[in-house]
Structures are given as structure tokens and as C-alpha cells.
Short mmCIF file of C-alpha atoms in Angstrom, two decimals:
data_model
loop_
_atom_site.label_atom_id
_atom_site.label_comp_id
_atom_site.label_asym_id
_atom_site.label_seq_id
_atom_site.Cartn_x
_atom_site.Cartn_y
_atom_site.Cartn_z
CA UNK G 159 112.37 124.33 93.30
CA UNK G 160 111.64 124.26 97.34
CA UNK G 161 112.83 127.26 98.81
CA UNK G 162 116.21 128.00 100.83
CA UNK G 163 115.13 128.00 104.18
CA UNK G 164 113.02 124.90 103.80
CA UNK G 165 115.90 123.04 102.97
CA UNK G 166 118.69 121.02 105.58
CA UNK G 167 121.93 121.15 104.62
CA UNK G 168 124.04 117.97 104.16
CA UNK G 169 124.67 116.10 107.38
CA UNK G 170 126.60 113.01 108.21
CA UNK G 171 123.25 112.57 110.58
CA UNK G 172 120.27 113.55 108.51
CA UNK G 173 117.62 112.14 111.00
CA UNK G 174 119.17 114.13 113.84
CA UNK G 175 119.39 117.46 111.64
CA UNK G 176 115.38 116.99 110.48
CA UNK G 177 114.51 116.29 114.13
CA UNK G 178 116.42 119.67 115.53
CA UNK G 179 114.72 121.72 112.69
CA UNK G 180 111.01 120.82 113.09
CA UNK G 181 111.40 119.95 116.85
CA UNK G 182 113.51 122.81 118.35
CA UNK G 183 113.92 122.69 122.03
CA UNK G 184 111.80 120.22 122.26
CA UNK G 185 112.37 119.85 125.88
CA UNK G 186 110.59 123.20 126.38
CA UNK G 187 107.52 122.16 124.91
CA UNK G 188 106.58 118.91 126.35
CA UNK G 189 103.32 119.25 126.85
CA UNK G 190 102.64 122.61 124.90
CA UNK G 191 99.85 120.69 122.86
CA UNK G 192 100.06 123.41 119.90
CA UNK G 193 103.88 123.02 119.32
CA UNK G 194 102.79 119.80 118.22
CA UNK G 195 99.98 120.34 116.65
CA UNK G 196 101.81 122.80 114.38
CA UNK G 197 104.84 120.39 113.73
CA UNK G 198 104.79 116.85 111.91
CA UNK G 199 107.54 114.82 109.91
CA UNK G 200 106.80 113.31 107.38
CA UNK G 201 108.52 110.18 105.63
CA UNK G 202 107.90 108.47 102.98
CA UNK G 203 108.42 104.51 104.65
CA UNK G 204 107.50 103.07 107.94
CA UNK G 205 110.87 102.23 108.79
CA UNK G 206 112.11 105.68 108.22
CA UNK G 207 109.03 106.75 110.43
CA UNK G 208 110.04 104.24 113.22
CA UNK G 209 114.11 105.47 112.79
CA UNK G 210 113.04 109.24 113.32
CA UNK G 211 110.46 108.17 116.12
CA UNK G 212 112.58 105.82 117.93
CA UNK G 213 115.19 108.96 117.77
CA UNK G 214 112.98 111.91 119.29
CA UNK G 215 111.73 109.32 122.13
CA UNK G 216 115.29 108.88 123.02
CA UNK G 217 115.44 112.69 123.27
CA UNK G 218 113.18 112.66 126.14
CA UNK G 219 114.12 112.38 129.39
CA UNK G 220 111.98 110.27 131.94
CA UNK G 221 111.37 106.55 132.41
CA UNK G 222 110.90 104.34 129.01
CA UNK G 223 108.30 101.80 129.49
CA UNK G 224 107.98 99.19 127.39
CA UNK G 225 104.62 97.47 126.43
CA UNK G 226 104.49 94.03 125.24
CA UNK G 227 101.46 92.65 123.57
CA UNK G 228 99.60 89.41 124.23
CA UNK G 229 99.57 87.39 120.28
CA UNK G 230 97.91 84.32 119.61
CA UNK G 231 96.08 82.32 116.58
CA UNK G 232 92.78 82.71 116.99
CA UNK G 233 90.29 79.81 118.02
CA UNK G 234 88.22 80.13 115.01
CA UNK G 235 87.51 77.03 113.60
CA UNK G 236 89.24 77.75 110.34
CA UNK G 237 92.46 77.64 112.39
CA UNK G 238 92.18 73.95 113.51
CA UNK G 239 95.18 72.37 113.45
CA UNK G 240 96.89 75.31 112.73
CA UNK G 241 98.04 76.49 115.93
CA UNK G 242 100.41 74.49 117.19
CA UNK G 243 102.95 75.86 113.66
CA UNK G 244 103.54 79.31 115.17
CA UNK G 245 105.37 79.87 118.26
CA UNK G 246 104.34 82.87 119.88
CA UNK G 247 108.51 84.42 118.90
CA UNK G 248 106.91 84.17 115.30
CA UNK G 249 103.85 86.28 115.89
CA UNK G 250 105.41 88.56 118.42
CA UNK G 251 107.72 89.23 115.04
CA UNK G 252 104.42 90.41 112.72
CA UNK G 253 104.74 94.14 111.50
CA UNK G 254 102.32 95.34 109.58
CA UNK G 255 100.39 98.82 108.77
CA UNK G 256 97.36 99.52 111.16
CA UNK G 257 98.85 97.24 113.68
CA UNK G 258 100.72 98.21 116.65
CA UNK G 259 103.70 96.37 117.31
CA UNK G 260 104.44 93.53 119.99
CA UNK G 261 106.86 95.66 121.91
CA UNK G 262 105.49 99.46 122.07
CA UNK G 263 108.12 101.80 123.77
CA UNK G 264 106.10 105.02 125.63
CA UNK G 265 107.73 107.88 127.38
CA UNK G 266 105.49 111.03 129.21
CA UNK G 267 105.27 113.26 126.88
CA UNK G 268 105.55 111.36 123.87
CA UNK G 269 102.95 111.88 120.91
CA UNK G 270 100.77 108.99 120.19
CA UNK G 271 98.54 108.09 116.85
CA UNK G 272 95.27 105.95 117.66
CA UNK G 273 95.65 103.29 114.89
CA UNK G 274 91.76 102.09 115.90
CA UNK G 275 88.41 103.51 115.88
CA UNK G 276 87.86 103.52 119.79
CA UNK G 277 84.94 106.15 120.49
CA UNK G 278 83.71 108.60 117.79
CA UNK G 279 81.44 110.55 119.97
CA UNK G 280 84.84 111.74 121.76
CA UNK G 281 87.25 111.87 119.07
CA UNK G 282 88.60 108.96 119.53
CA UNK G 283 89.02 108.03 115.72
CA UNK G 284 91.93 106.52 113.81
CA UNK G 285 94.39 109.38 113.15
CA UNK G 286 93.88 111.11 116.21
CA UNK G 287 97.49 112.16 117.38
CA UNK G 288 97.51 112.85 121.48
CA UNK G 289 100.34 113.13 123.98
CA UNK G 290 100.77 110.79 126.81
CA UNK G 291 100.31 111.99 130.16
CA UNK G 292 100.36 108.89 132.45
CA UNK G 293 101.71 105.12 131.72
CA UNK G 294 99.70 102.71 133.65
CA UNK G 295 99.57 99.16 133.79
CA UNK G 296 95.94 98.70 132.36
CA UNK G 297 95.19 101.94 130.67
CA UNK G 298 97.32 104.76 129.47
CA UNK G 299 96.12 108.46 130.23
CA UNK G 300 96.71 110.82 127.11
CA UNK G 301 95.44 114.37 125.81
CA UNK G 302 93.78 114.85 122.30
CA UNK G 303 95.74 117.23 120.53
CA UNK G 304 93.83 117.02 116.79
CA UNK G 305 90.61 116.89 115.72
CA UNK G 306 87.60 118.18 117.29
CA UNK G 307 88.43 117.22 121.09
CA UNK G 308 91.33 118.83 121.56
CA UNK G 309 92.35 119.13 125.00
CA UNK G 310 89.81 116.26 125.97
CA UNK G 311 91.98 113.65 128.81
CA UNK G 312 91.54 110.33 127.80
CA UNK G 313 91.79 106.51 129.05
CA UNK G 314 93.40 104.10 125.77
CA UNK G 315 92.88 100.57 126.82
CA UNK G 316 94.34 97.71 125.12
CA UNK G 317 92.11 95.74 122.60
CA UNK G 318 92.45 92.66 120.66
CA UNK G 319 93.20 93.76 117.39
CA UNK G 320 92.60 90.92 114.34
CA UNK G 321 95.03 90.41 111.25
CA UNK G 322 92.16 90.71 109.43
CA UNK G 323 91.58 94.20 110.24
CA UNK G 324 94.30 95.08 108.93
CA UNK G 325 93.57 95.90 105.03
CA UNK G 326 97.38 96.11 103.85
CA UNK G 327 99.67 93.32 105.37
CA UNK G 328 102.39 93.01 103.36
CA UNK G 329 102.53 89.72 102.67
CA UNK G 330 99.51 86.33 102.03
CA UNK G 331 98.56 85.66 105.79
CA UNK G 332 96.02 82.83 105.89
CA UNK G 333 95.62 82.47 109.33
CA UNK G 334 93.64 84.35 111.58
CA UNK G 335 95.92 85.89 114.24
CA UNK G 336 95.03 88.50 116.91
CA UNK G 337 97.26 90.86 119.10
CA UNK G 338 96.24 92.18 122.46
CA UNK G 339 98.09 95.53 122.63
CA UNK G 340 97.41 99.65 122.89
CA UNK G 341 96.10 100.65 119.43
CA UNK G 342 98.31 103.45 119.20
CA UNK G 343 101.82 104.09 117.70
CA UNK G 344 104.89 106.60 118.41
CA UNK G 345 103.92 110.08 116.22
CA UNK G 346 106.41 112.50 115.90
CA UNK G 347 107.30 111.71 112.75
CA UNK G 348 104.40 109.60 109.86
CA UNK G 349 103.63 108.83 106.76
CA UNK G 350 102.83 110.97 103.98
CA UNK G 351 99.82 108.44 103.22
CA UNK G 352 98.58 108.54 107.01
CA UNK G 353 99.13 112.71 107.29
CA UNK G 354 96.28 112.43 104.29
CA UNK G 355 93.66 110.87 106.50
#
């Protein structure tokens, strides 16, 4: 039996009750990187990850901007004659674990997960959680706020990512297909399988 003050009592907006407890005032603490290393939610779906994240972003003030990422079939030779069946609406429309999506929203301030491997030496790994400090065109500036390197300022470029990086798509994918994007995704709120690694 969990204990009374760990529980949120019934509310017509459950996301917006779980988001006030574990992020109070969050206003305040934009950029306090140890109110956020202290705090997590965790869900048990990605879409219930992306509802509560899409929710706290909104929460921040400051300009939204929106990221859009470069997809294509690759030009390996096992996708001859391939190509020309998706339209790049289809692949901008792939969502899939481990790869960031075609339209990433970022706000100042917002927490970030790398979803790649970028630089091991600086803590750059694949579960590192950081908070953005400055949305560029070509690179976006962020602090490390887990791990070994926290407090270390950062560059995140985008990368090509390939499908067949990805270990879990959800569904038979035959066809080699890479995204050009930022290989991080919104982090206020995870999975209980990612808050494991």
C-alpha cells in the first residue's frame, strides 16, 4: 500500500495535478539544475510521456522553436528502386523508440534526454538528461545535469540517425531510412524502462 502523501487525489486533469506535485513552481527553478535532478515522472507509455512533456513545455514561458528533421531512404544499394514509394509526409510520420521525432519542439529551459552516444569522454552518453540554454540554428547549447559532467556546457549537433539503429521499432521496416535531426528528446517526464538505464 503506497503511502498518503505519495498519492494525488482524483482530478478531472490528472496530467496537470502530477505535473504541479513533482514540478512546483516550476517557474522559479528554471535553471536550478538540482531541482531537476531531484525530480522525474515517470510513465509507463511513450505517449503518456509525450502528453505530460508536451504539457510542462507549454508551462514555460519564452519562444517555442520548432525543429524539423531532414528524412530520406537511404542510397544503399539494397534500397534500389525503393525510393521513389515513400514520400517524404510518410517518413516525416515514423515514431519510434531511440529516435527523435521529425518535428522536435524546444523551449530555454526545457530538459533534454540525449537519445545517442555523442562523446563519452564528456558525458555525452545516451540517457544523459541536460537543460537547454541556447536554441541555435546549427547547434543547440545545453548544460549536463546527470551523470558525471554535471554542470559541463555543451554544443548537440544534429546527426543522421539510421532506422537501423534503432533496436525496437514497432513494426517490420525493411527499408533503410535515415533522419537528420538533434538526438535528443523533451525530459520532464520518461519511461520507467529508460529511468533504468
Amino acid at each position: 500500500m503506497l503511502p498518503e502523501e505519495m498519492l494525488i487525489v482524483q482530478s478531472t486533469e490528472p496530467i496537470s495535478m502530477i505535473v504541479r506535485s513533482i514540478y512546483p513552481s516550476l517557474e522559479t527553478y528554471l535553471g536550478d539544475t538540482q531541482y531537476f535532478q531531484e525530480r522525474a515522472i515517470l510513465a509507463p507509455t511513450h505517449d503518456i510521456v509525450e502528453s505530460v512533456n508536451d504539457h510542462v513545455l507549454a508551462l514555460i514561458t519564452g519562444e517555442e522553436r520548432v525543429y524539423l528533421s531532414s528524412d530520406e531512404i537511404s542510397k544503399e544499394e539494397d534500397n534500389v528502386g525503393v525510393r521513389e514509394l515513400y514520400s517524404y509526409d510518410v517518413l516525416n510520420t515514423i515514431r519510434c523508440l531511440g529516435l527523435p521525432n521529425h518535428a522536435l519542439r524546444l523551449k530555454v529551459g526545457a530538459i533534454v534526454m540525449l537519445l545517442r552516444n555523442i562523446d563519452q569522454s564528456s558525458g555525452l552518453c545516451n540517457g544523459t538528461r541536460l537543460v537547454v540554454t541556447n536554441l541555435g540554428s546549427r547547434v543547440i547549447r545545453a548544460t549536463v545535469i546527470t551523470g558525471s559532467k554535471v554542470g559541463l556546457k555543451v554544443h548537440i549537433p544534429r546527426i543522421t540517425l539510421t532506422l537501423s539503429d534503432v533496436t525496437k521499432f514497432p513494426v517490420k521496416f525493411e527499408v533503410k531510412f535515415e533522419r537528420k535531426q538533434f538526438p535528443i528528446t523533451v525530459c520532464f517526464a520518461m519511461t520507467i524502462n529508460k529511468s533504468q538505464g
